């Protein structure tokens, strides 16, 4: 396959693509889609504004020509998108695509896991912020206990998907769950990654005081377990990796706030309505869906993406202040896809 490497203003190559397949979700996590805002009257995207599977496939092919090798599907909750396994099957057949992953709250994963695996999905990142029901239910605000999520995790592993668990840590929300989560997933032999609470979007009331930093999390985990560092698997790997001494079971830290990693950020994002974004904290994206629907050729679409990437100078997390967190216009995580 013809492949080019395109780099942005800071020399960062375009390597990964995240595609949000829906802005809807069956959870209302307090830090992501607070019910007061994402309530009954919230205007989610109408169906005709969502990229179709044909459009997603076409765009993915174009990104593959530009050097992307890995795609992750996200949302909203990607398993709510009708026929998602069909989309995965189509993407898995694309020449040059080495890896397809999916990020999910896993409520629907248990019953879909074997079909997803068969369709060509390789890995899932399951979001779970607590092991204790009461805390988890307070966070998801949707009356879902932890057991269905745990069952889905076990099922996904059984069918041969690579599984990691992501835990957003927010002060006053779930720090008391750090050690119970670490113990639980160590025993299951599953990598747990701690994510610092971020100021994505405008609705989650973020400030620096809510952040539990990597250092604080590391100290808490070290009270009980000895950790040793593990080298990154590839350039641009987001998580800082450690393993429990004497085992090959890992934990990771995603330190967007305390140790930003913009200098190695190689990730492009397509929102559910086909806007192209070069940063999770962007305020505006480029409407690629309209370009596709206006009859552009693949080369014209490619040129648009290339110029968007070439002019990219995003480094929001390097520059984050209380002021930018509060006043800068940023799109919501459920729309751009986390
Ligand atoms: N619904 C799916 C899920 O929860 O896995 C996929 C979309 S969700 C937006 C993707 C990831 O973003 C989840 O792991 C979620 O916990 C994380 N996330 C959402 N808001 C966040 C925030 N403010 N700070 C850090 N992580 C956040
Ligand atoms: Fe839904 Fe995921 Fe956001 Fe929770 S974090 S509200 S599961 S999109
Ligand atoms: Fe990449 Fe933007 Fe996050 Fe920096 S802030 S790592 S540029 S997505």
PDB file of C-alpha atoms in Angstrom, residues 113-273:
ATOM      1  CA  UNK A 113     -17.835  -9.911  22.892  1.00  0.00           C
ATOM      2  CA  UNK A 114     -17.588 -13.024  20.765  1.00  0.00           C
ATOM      3  CA  UNK A 115     -19.217 -11.355  17.723  1.00  0.00           C
ATOM      4  CA  UNK A 116     -16.893  -8.391  18.084  1.00  0.00           C
ATOM      5  CA  UNK A 117     -13.864 -10.643  18.268  1.00  0.00           C
ATOM      6  CA  UNK A 118     -15.040 -12.620  15.266  1.00  0.00           C
ATOM      7  CA  UNK A 119     -15.569  -9.394  13.331  1.00  0.00           C
ATOM      8  CA  UNK A 120     -11.887  -8.523  13.811  1.00  0.00           C
ATOM      9  CA  UNK A 121     -11.758  -6.425  16.975  1.00  0.00           C
ATOM     10  CA  UNK A 122      -8.438  -6.939  18.742  1.00  0.00           C
ATOM     11  CA  UNK A 123      -8.690  -5.054  22.014  1.00  0.00           C
ATOM     12  CA  UNK A 124     -11.079  -3.342  24.372  1.00  0.00           C
ATOM     13  CA  UNK A 125     -10.465  -0.705  26.997  1.00  0.00           C
ATOM     14  CA  UNK A 126     -13.166  -0.953  29.600  1.00  0.00           C
ATOM     15  CA  UNK A 127     -13.909   2.084  31.740  1.00  0.00           C
ATOM     16  CA  UNK A 128     -14.607   1.257  35.367  1.00  0.00           C
ATOM     17  CA  UNK A 129     -14.009   3.831  38.078  1.00  0.00           C
ATOM     18  CA  UNK A 130     -14.821   1.796  41.199  1.00  0.00           C
ATOM     19  CA  UNK A 131     -15.207  -1.775  42.348  1.00  0.00           C
ATOM     20  CA  UNK A 132     -17.688  -0.972  45.062  1.00  0.00           C
ATOM     21  CA  UNK A 133     -21.301  -0.649  43.859  1.00  0.00           C
ATOM     22  CA  UNK A 134     -22.247   2.449  45.779  1.00  0.00           C
ATOM     23  CA  UNK A 135     -19.390   4.565  44.437  1.00  0.00           C
ATOM     24  CA  UNK A 136     -19.777   3.207  40.920  1.00  0.00           C
ATOM     25  CA  UNK A 137     -23.499   3.943  40.886  1.00  0.00           C
ATOM     26  CA  UNK A 138     -22.905   7.462  42.166  1.00  0.00           C
ATOM     27  CA  UNK A 139     -20.494   8.006  39.275  1.00  0.00           C
ATOM     28  CA  UNK A 140     -22.474   6.422  36.429  1.00  0.00           C
ATOM     29  CA  UNK A 141     -25.757   7.904  37.703  1.00  0.00           C
ATOM     30  CA  UNK A 142     -27.606   5.134  35.846  1.00  0.00           C
ATOM     31  CA  UNK A 143     -28.226   2.485  38.484  1.00  0.00           C
ATOM     32  CA  UNK A 144     -25.704   0.027  37.048  1.00  0.00           C
ATOM     33  CA  UNK A 145     -23.703  -2.058  39.543  1.00  0.00           C
ATOM     34  CA  UNK A 146     -20.168  -3.292  38.976  1.00  0.00           C
ATOM     35  CA  UNK A 147     -20.943  -6.995  38.493  1.00  0.00           C
ATOM     36  CA  UNK A 148     -22.288  -6.717  34.897  1.00  0.00           C
ATOM     37  CA  UNK A 149     -19.163  -4.780  33.937  1.00  0.00           C
ATOM     38  CA  UNK A 150     -16.888  -7.318  35.619  1.00  0.00           C
ATOM     39  CA  UNK A 151     -18.736 -10.165  33.883  1.00  0.00           C
ATOM     40  CA  UNK A 152     -18.203  -8.423  30.545  1.00  0.00           C
ATOM     41  CA  UNK A 153     -14.497  -8.010  31.269  1.00  0.00           C
ATOM     42  CA  UNK A 154     -14.153 -11.706  32.041  1.00  0.00           C
ATOM     43  CA  UNK A 155     -16.142 -12.649  28.940  1.00  0.00           C
ATOM     44  CA  UNK A 156     -14.070 -10.374  26.692  1.00  0.00           C
ATOM     45  CA  UNK A 157     -10.897 -11.984  28.012  1.00  0.00           C
ATOM     46  CA  UNK A 158     -12.341 -15.464  27.524  1.00  0.00           C
ATOM     47  CA  UNK A 159     -13.116 -14.841  23.851  1.00  0.00           C
ATOM     48  CA  UNK A 160      -9.548 -13.681  23.278  1.00  0.00           C
ATOM     49  CA  UNK A 161      -9.813  -9.897  23.256  1.00  0.00           C
ATOM     50  CA  UNK A 162      -6.918  -8.021  24.852  1.00  0.00           C
ATOM     51  CA  UNK A 163      -8.499  -6.169  27.785  1.00  0.00           C
ATOM     52  CA  UNK A 164      -7.380  -3.172  29.795  1.00  0.00           C
ATOM     53  CA  UNK A 165      -9.369  -1.342  32.426  1.00  0.00           C
ATOM     54  CA  UNK A 166      -9.328   2.451  32.686  1.00  0.00           C
ATOM     55  CA  UNK A 167     -10.158   4.228  35.936  1.00  0.00           C
ATOM     56  CA  UNK A 168     -10.604   7.997  36.014  1.00  0.00           C
ATOM     57  CA  UNK A 169      -9.523   9.218  39.431  1.00  0.00           C
ATOM     58  CA  UNK A 170     -11.130  12.342  40.816  1.00  0.00           C
ATOM     59  CA  UNK A 171     -10.643  13.804  44.281  1.00  0.00           C
ATOM     60  CA  UNK A 172     -13.597  13.189  46.552  1.00  0.00           C
ATOM     61  CA  UNK A 173     -15.097  10.770  44.016  1.00  0.00           C
ATOM     62  CA  UNK A 174     -13.145   7.534  44.127  1.00  0.00           C
ATOM     63  CA  UNK A 175      -9.624   7.802  45.624  1.00  0.00           C
ATOM     64  CA  UNK A 176     -10.690   5.293  48.253  1.00  0.00           C
ATOM     65  CA  UNK A 177     -11.124   2.788  45.422  1.00  0.00           C
ATOM     66  CA  UNK A 178      -7.494   2.897  44.266  1.00  0.00           C
ATOM     67  CA  UNK A 179      -6.206  -0.025  46.317  1.00  0.00           C
ATOM     68  CA  UNK A 180      -9.354  -2.172  46.005  1.00  0.00           C
ATOM     69  CA  UNK A 181      -9.262  -1.701  42.191  1.00  0.00           C
ATOM     70  CA  UNK A 182      -5.522  -2.472  42.033  1.00  0.00           C
ATOM     71  CA  UNK A 183      -5.946  -5.626  44.128  1.00  0.00           C
ATOM     72  CA  UNK A 184      -8.963  -6.822  42.151  1.00  0.00           C
ATOM     73  CA  UNK A 185      -7.414  -6.446  38.691  1.00  0.00           C
ATOM     74  CA  UNK A 186      -4.016  -7.738  39.800  1.00  0.00           C
ATOM     75  CA  UNK A 187      -5.762 -10.937  40.853  1.00  0.00           C
ATOM     76  CA  UNK A 188      -7.532 -11.126  37.482  1.00  0.00           C
ATOM     77  CA  UNK A 189      -4.221 -10.475  35.689  1.00  0.00           C
ATOM     78  CA  UNK A 190      -5.638  -7.454  33.837  1.00  0.00           C
ATOM     79  CA  UNK A 191      -3.819  -4.155  33.293  1.00  0.00           C
ATOM     80  CA  UNK A 192      -5.424  -1.295  35.186  1.00  0.00           C
ATOM     81  CA  UNK A 193      -4.693   2.264  34.060  1.00  0.00           C
ATOM     82  CA  UNK A 194      -5.306   5.301  36.187  1.00  0.00           C
ATOM     83  CA  UNK A 195      -6.430   8.410  34.306  1.00  0.00           C
ATOM     84  CA  UNK A 196      -6.009  11.856  35.789  1.00  0.00           C
ATOM     85  CA  UNK A 197      -9.281  13.773  35.754  1.00  0.00           C
ATOM     86  CA  UNK A 198      -9.174  16.206  32.807  1.00  0.00           C
ATOM     87  CA  UNK A 199     -10.875  19.464  31.884  1.00  0.00           C
ATOM     88  CA  UNK A 200     -12.437  18.134  28.693  1.00  0.00           C
ATOM     89  CA  UNK A 201     -15.522  20.038  27.522  1.00  0.00           C
ATOM     90  CA  UNK A 202     -17.337  22.769  29.409  1.00  0.00           C
ATOM     91  CA  UNK A 203     -19.715  20.875  31.646  1.00  0.00           C
ATOM     92  CA  UNK A 204     -17.776  18.878  34.215  1.00  0.00           C
ATOM     93  CA  UNK A 205     -16.798  21.679  36.614  1.00  0.00           C
ATOM     94  CA  UNK A 206     -13.099  20.751  36.514  1.00  0.00           C
ATOM     95  CA  UNK A 207     -10.412  22.493  38.546  1.00  0.00           C
ATOM     96  CA  UNK A 208      -6.866  21.547  39.580  1.00  0.00           C
ATOM     97  CA  UNK A 209      -8.035  20.666  43.088  1.00  0.00           C
ATOM     98  CA  UNK A 210     -10.094  17.781  41.718  1.00  0.00           C
ATOM     99  CA  UNK A 211      -7.062  16.132  40.151  1.00  0.00           C
ATOM    100  CA  UNK A 212      -5.387  13.202  41.894  1.00  0.00           C
ATOM    101  CA  UNK A 213      -1.947  13.220  40.294  1.00  0.00           C
ATOM    102  CA  UNK A 214       0.083  10.257  39.145  1.00  0.00           C
ATOM    103  CA  UNK A 215       2.468  10.868  42.061  1.00  0.00           C
ATOM    104  CA  UNK A 216      -0.352  10.656  44.589  1.00  0.00           C
ATOM    105  CA  UNK A 217      -1.826   7.546  42.970  1.00  0.00           C
ATOM    106  CA  UNK A 218       1.602   5.900  42.761  1.00  0.00           C
ATOM    107  CA  UNK A 219       2.214   6.578  46.454  1.00  0.00           C
ATOM    108  CA  UNK A 220      -1.133   5.084  47.396  1.00  0.00           C
ATOM    109  CA  UNK A 221      -0.579   1.922  45.326  1.00  0.00           C
ATOM    110  CA  UNK A 222       2.969   1.600  46.686  1.00  0.00           C
ATOM    111  CA  UNK A 223       1.637   1.391  50.249  1.00  0.00           C
ATOM    112  CA  UNK A 224       0.551  -2.108  49.385  1.00  0.00           C
ATOM    113  CA  UNK A 225       2.449  -3.192  46.257  1.00  0.00           C
ATOM    114  CA  UNK A 226       6.007  -2.827  44.922  1.00  0.00           C
ATOM    115  CA  UNK A 227       6.038  -1.446  41.389  1.00  0.00           C
ATOM    116  CA  UNK A 228       8.848  -1.327  38.836  1.00  0.00           C
ATOM    117  CA  UNK A 229       8.878   0.655  35.564  1.00  0.00           C
ATOM    118  CA  UNK A 230       8.314  -0.981  32.172  1.00  0.00           C
ATOM    119  CA  UNK A 231       9.659   0.547  28.954  1.00  0.00           C
ATOM    120  CA  UNK A 232       7.144   2.025  26.500  1.00  0.00           C
ATOM    121  CA  UNK A 233       6.123  -0.427  23.768  1.00  0.00           C
ATOM    122  CA  UNK A 234       6.216   2.206  21.006  1.00  0.00           C
ATOM    123  CA  UNK A 235       6.765   5.927  20.405  1.00  0.00           C
ATOM    124  CA  UNK A 236       3.810   7.980  21.544  1.00  0.00           C
ATOM    125  CA  UNK A 237       2.466   5.416  24.014  1.00  0.00           C
ATOM    126  CA  UNK A 238       0.269   7.457  26.271  1.00  0.00           C
ATOM    127  CA  UNK A 239       0.367   5.433  29.492  1.00  0.00           C
ATOM    128  CA  UNK A 240       3.419   5.356  31.754  1.00  0.00           C
ATOM    129  CA  UNK A 241       3.775   1.685  32.500  1.00  0.00           C
ATOM    130  CA  UNK A 242       4.780  -0.210  35.648  1.00  0.00           C
ATOM    131  CA  UNK A 243       4.486  -3.815  36.745  1.00  0.00           C
ATOM    132  CA  UNK A 244       3.963  -5.448  40.088  1.00  0.00           C
ATOM    133  CA  UNK A 245       7.439  -6.662  41.046  1.00  0.00           C
ATOM    134  CA  UNK A 246       7.975 -10.330  40.327  1.00  0.00           C
ATOM    135  CA  UNK A 247       4.980 -10.558  37.949  1.00  0.00           C
ATOM    136  CA  UNK A 248       4.136  -9.509  34.406  1.00  0.00           C
ATOM    137  CA  UNK A 249       0.913  -7.821  35.510  1.00  0.00           C
ATOM    138  CA  UNK A 250       0.960  -4.125  34.746  1.00  0.00           C
ATOM    139  CA  UNK A 251      -0.548  -0.850  35.861  1.00  0.00           C
ATOM    140  CA  UNK A 252      -0.411   2.359  33.838  1.00  0.00           C
ATOM    141  CA  UNK A 253      -0.821   6.068  34.457  1.00  0.00           C
ATOM    142  CA  UNK A 254      -2.313   8.536  31.991  1.00  0.00           C
ATOM    143  CA  UNK A 255      -0.923  11.820  33.169  1.00  0.00           C
ATOM    144  CA  UNK A 256      -2.514  14.411  30.937  1.00  0.00           C
ATOM    145  CA  UNK A 257      -2.480  16.990  33.733  1.00  0.00           C
ATOM    146  CA  UNK A 258       0.630  16.403  35.881  1.00  0.00           C
ATOM    147  CA  UNK A 259       3.046  15.239  33.134  1.00  0.00           C
ATOM    148  CA  UNK A 260       1.653  16.237  29.764  1.00  0.00           C
ATOM    149  CA  UNK A 261       2.638  14.240  26.703  1.00  0.00           C
ATOM    150  CA  UNK A 262       1.800  16.617  23.851  1.00  0.00           C
ATOM    151  CA  UNK A 263       5.293  16.355  22.364  1.00  0.00           C
ATOM    152  CA  UNK A 264       4.598  12.748  21.338  1.00  0.00           C
ATOM    153  CA  UNK A 265       0.906  13.098  20.481  1.00  0.00           C
ATOM    154  CA  UNK A 266       0.299  11.398  17.129  1.00  0.00           C
ATOM    155  CA  UNK A 267      -3.474  11.078  17.323  1.00  0.00           C
ATOM    156  CA  UNK A 268      -6.239  12.412  15.084  1.00  0.00           C
ATOM    157  CA  UNK A 269      -9.904  12.269  15.964  1.00  0.00           C
ATOM    158  CA  UNK A 270     -13.112  12.083  13.955  1.00  0.00           C
ATOM    159  CA  UNK A 271     -16.257  13.032  15.856  1.00  0.00           C
ATOM    160  CA  UNK A 272     -19.537  11.203  15.330  1.00  0.00           C
ATOM    161  CA  UNK A 273     -20.731  13.857  12.854  1.00  0.00           C
TER     162      UNK A 273
END
